[in-house]
CSV table of C-alpha atoms in Angstrom, one decimal:
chain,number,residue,atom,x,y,z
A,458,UNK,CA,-37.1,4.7,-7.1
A,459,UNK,CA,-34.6,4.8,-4.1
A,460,UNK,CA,-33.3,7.9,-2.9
A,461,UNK,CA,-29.7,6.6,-3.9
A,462,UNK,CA,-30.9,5.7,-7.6
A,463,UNK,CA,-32.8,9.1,-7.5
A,464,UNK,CA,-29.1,10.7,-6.9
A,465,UNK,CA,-27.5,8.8,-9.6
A,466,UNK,CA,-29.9,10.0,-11.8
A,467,UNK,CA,-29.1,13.6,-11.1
A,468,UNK,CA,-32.4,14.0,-9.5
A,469,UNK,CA,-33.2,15.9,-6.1
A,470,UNK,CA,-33.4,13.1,-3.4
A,471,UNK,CA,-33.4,12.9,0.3
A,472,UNK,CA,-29.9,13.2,1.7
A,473,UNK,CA,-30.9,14.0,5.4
A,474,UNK,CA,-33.7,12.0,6.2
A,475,UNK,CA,-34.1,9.1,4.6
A,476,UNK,CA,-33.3,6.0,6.8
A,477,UNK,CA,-31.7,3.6,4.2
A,478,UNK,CA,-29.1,6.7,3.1
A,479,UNK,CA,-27.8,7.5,6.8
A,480,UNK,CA,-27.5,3.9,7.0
A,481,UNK,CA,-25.3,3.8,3.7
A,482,UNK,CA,-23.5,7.2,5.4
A,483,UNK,CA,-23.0,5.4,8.5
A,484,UNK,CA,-21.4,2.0,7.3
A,485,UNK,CA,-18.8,4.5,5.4
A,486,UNK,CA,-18.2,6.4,8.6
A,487,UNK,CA,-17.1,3.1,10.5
A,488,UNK,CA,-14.7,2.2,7.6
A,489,UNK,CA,-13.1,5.5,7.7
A,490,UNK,CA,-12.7,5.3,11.5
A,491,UNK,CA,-11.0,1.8,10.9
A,492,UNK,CA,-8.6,3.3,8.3
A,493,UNK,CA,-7.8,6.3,10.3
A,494,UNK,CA,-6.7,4.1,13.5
A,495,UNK,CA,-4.1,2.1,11.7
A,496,UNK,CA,-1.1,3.2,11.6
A,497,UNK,CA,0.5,4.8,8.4
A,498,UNK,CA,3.5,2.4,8.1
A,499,UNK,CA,0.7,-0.6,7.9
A,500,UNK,CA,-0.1,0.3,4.8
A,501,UNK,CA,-1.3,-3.6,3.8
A,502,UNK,CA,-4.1,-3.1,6.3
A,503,UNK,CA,-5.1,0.3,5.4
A,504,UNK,CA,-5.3,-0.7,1.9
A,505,UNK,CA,-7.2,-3.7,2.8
A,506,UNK,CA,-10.1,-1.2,4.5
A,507,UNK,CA,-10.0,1.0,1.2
A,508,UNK,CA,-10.8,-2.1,-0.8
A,509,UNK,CA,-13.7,-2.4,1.3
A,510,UNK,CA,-14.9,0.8,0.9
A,511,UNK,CA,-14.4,2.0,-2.4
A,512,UNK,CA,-15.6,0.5,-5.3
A,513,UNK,CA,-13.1,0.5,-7.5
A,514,UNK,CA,-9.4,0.7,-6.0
A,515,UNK,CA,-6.1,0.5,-8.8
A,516,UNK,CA,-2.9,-0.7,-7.8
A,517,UNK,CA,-0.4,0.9,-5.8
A,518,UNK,CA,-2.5,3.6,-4.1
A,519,UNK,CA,-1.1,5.7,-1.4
A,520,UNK,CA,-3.3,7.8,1.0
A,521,UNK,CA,-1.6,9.7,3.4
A,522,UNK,CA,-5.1,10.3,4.8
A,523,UNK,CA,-7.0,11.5,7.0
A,524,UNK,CA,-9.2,10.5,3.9
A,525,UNK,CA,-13.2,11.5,4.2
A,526,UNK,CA,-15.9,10.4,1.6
A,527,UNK,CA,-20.0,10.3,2.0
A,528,UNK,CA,-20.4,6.2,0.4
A,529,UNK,CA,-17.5,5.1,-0.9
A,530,UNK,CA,-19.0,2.8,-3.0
A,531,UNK,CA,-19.3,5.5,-5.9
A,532,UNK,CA,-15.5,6.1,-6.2
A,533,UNK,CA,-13.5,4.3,-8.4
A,534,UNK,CA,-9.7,5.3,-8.9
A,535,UNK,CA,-7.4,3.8,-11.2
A,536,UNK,CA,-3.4,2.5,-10.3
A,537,UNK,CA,-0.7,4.6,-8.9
A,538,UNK,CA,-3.2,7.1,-7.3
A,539,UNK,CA,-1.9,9.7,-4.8
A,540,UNK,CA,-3.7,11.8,-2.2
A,541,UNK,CA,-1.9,13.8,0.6
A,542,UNK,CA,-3.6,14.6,3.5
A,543,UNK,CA,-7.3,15.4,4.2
A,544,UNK,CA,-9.2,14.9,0.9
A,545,UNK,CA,-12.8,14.9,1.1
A,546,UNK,CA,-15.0,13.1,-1.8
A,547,UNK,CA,-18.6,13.8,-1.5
A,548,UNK,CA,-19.4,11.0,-3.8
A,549,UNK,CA,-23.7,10.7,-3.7
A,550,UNK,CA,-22.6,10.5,-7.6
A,551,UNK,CA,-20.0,8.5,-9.3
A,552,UNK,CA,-16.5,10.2,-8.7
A,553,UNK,CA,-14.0,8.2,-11.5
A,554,UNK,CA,-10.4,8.9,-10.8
A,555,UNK,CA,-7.8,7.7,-13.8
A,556,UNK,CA,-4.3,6.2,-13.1
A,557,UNK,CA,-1.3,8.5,-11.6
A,558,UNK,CA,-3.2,11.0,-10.2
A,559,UNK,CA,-1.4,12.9,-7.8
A,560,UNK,CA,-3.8,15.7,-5.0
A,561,UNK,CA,-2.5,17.6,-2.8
A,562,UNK,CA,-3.6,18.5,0.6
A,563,UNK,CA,-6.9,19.9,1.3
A,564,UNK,CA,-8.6,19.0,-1.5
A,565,UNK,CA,-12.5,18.5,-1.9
A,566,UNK,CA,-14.3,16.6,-5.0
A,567,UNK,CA,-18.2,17.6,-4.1
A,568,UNK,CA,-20.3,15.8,-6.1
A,569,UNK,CA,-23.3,17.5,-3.9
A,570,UNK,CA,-25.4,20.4,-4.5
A,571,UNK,CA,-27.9,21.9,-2.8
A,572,UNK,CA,-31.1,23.5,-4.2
A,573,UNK,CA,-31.1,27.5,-3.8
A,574,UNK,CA,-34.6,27.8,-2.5
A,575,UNK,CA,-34.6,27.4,1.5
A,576,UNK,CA,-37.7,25.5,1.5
A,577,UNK,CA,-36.4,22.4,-0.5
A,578,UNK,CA,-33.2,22.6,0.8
A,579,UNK,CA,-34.6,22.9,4.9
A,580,UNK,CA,-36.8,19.5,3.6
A,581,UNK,CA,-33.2,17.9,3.4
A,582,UNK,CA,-33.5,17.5,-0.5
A,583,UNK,CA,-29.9,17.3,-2.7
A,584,UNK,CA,-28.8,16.5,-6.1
A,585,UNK,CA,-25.7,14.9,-7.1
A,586,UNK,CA,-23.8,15.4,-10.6
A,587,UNK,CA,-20.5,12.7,-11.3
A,588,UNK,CA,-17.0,13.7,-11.4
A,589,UNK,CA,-14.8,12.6,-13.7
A,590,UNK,CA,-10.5,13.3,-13.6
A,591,UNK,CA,-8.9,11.7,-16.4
A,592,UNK,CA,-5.3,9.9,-16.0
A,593,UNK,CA,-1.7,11.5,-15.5
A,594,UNK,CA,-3.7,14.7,-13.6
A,595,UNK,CA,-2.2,17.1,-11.0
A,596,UNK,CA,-4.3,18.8,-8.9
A,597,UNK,CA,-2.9,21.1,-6.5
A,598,UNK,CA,-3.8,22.3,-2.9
A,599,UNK,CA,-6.7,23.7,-1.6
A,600,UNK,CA,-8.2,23.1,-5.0
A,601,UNK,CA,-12.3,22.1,-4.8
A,602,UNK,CA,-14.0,20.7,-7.6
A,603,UNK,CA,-17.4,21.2,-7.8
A,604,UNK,CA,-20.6,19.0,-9.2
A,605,UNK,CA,-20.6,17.9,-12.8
A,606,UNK,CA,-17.3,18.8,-13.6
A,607,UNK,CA,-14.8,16.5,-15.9
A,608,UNK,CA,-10.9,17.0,-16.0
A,609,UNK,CA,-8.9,16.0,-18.4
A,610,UNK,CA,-6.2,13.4,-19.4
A,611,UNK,CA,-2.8,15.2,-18.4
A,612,UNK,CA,-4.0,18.7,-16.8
A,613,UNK,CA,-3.1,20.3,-13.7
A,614,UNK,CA,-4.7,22.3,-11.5
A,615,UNK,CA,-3.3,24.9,-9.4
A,616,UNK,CA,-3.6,25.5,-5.9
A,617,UNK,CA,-6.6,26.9,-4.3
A,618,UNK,CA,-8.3,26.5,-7.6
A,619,UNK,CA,-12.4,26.2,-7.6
A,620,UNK,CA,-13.4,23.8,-10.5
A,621,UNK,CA,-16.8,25.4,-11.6
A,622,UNK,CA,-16.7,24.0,-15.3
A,623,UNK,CA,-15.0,21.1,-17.8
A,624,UNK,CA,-11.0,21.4,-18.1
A,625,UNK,CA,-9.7,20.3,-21.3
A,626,UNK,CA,-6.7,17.4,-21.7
A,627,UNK,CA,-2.9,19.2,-20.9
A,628,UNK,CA,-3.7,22.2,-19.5
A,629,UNK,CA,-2.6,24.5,-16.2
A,630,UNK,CA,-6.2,26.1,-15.1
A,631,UNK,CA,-5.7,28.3,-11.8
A,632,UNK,CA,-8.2,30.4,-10.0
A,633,UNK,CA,-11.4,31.2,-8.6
A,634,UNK,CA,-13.4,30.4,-11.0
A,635,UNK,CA,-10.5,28.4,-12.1
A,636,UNK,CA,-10.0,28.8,-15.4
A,637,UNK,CA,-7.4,27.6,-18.3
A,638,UNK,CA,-3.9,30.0,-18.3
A,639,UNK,CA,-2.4,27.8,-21.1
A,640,UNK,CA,-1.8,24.3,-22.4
A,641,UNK,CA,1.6,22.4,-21.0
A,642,UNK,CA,3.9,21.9,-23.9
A,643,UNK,CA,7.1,20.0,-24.4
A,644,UNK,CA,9.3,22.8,-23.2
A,645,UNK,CA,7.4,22.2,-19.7
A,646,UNK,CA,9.6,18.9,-19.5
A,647,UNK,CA,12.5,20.9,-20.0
A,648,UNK,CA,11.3,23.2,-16.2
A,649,UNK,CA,13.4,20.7,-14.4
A,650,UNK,CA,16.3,18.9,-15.9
């Protein structure tokens, strides 16, 4: 078994050492030095460096970038995607993004962990546990999300929130440990007309 199928299989592998996963590391890291360089207004261009990267990309996406991820190759993000500047995806495991999602700035989806003993940990040795945010989701600034973690269909998430566990569909969930204040109703369309 690989050290990359060892991650996907939520197993402890090699993330520091191993030759064939800096080299994965590496190839990302040139594509996100290409996208970085072009200019915002050529968006055709730093779309067509995404598609190369990620591994799935919807339509219409819009990264305002700088945009960082670990592969690449494990993120897959519906249509009508939005990220503001400098999210961070530490995808080692699969991070699935629905369609309109909307993040704010500073946002980090870690799908790395690290074992809590320093002598495992020192031997370069990770695990990795997929993300999953389901469609029409908000998530705020500053807001991390942590291994494992799901998000429902329709939720938001409010700024500075840490993701430690599941959030439900159509709910606001704040805080650190973030968790759910209330469910958004239909009076919550009313906030703004």
């Amino acid at each position: 078994m690989t050290e990359m199928e060892k991650a996907a299989a939520g197993l402890l592998y090699d993330a520091n050492y191993d030759p064939s996963v800096l080299q994965l590391r590496d190839a990302a890291k040139e594509k996100l030095f290409a996208f970085q360089q072009i200019g915002a207004h050529r968006r055709a261009e730093r779309e067509a460096v995404l598609r190369g990267l990620l591994g799935k990309l919807g339509r219409n996406p819009v990264f305002d970038g700088p945009f960082l991820c670990d592969y690449g190759f494990n993120i897959e993000i519906g249509d009508h995607f939005y990220t503001n500047v400098n999210l961070v995806i530490l995808d080692a495991a699969k991070v699935r993004i629905g369609n309109n999602v909307f993040i704010a700035p500073n946002v980090g989806l870690y799908t790395s962990g690290h074992p809590l003993d320093a002598e495992r940990r020192n031997q370069g040795l990770e695990f990795a546990l997929p993300i999953t945010i389901g469609d029409n989701v908000w998530i705020g600034a500053g807001v991390q999300v942590l291994p494992g973690v799901s998000i429902g269909a329709g939720s938001v998430i409010a700024a500075g929130a840490i993701v430690t566990k599941d959030v439900p569909e159509g709910v606001v969930s704040a805080g650190n440990p973030a968790r759910v204040l209330r469910a958004i109703t239909d009076k919550d369309a009313q906030a703004y007309a």
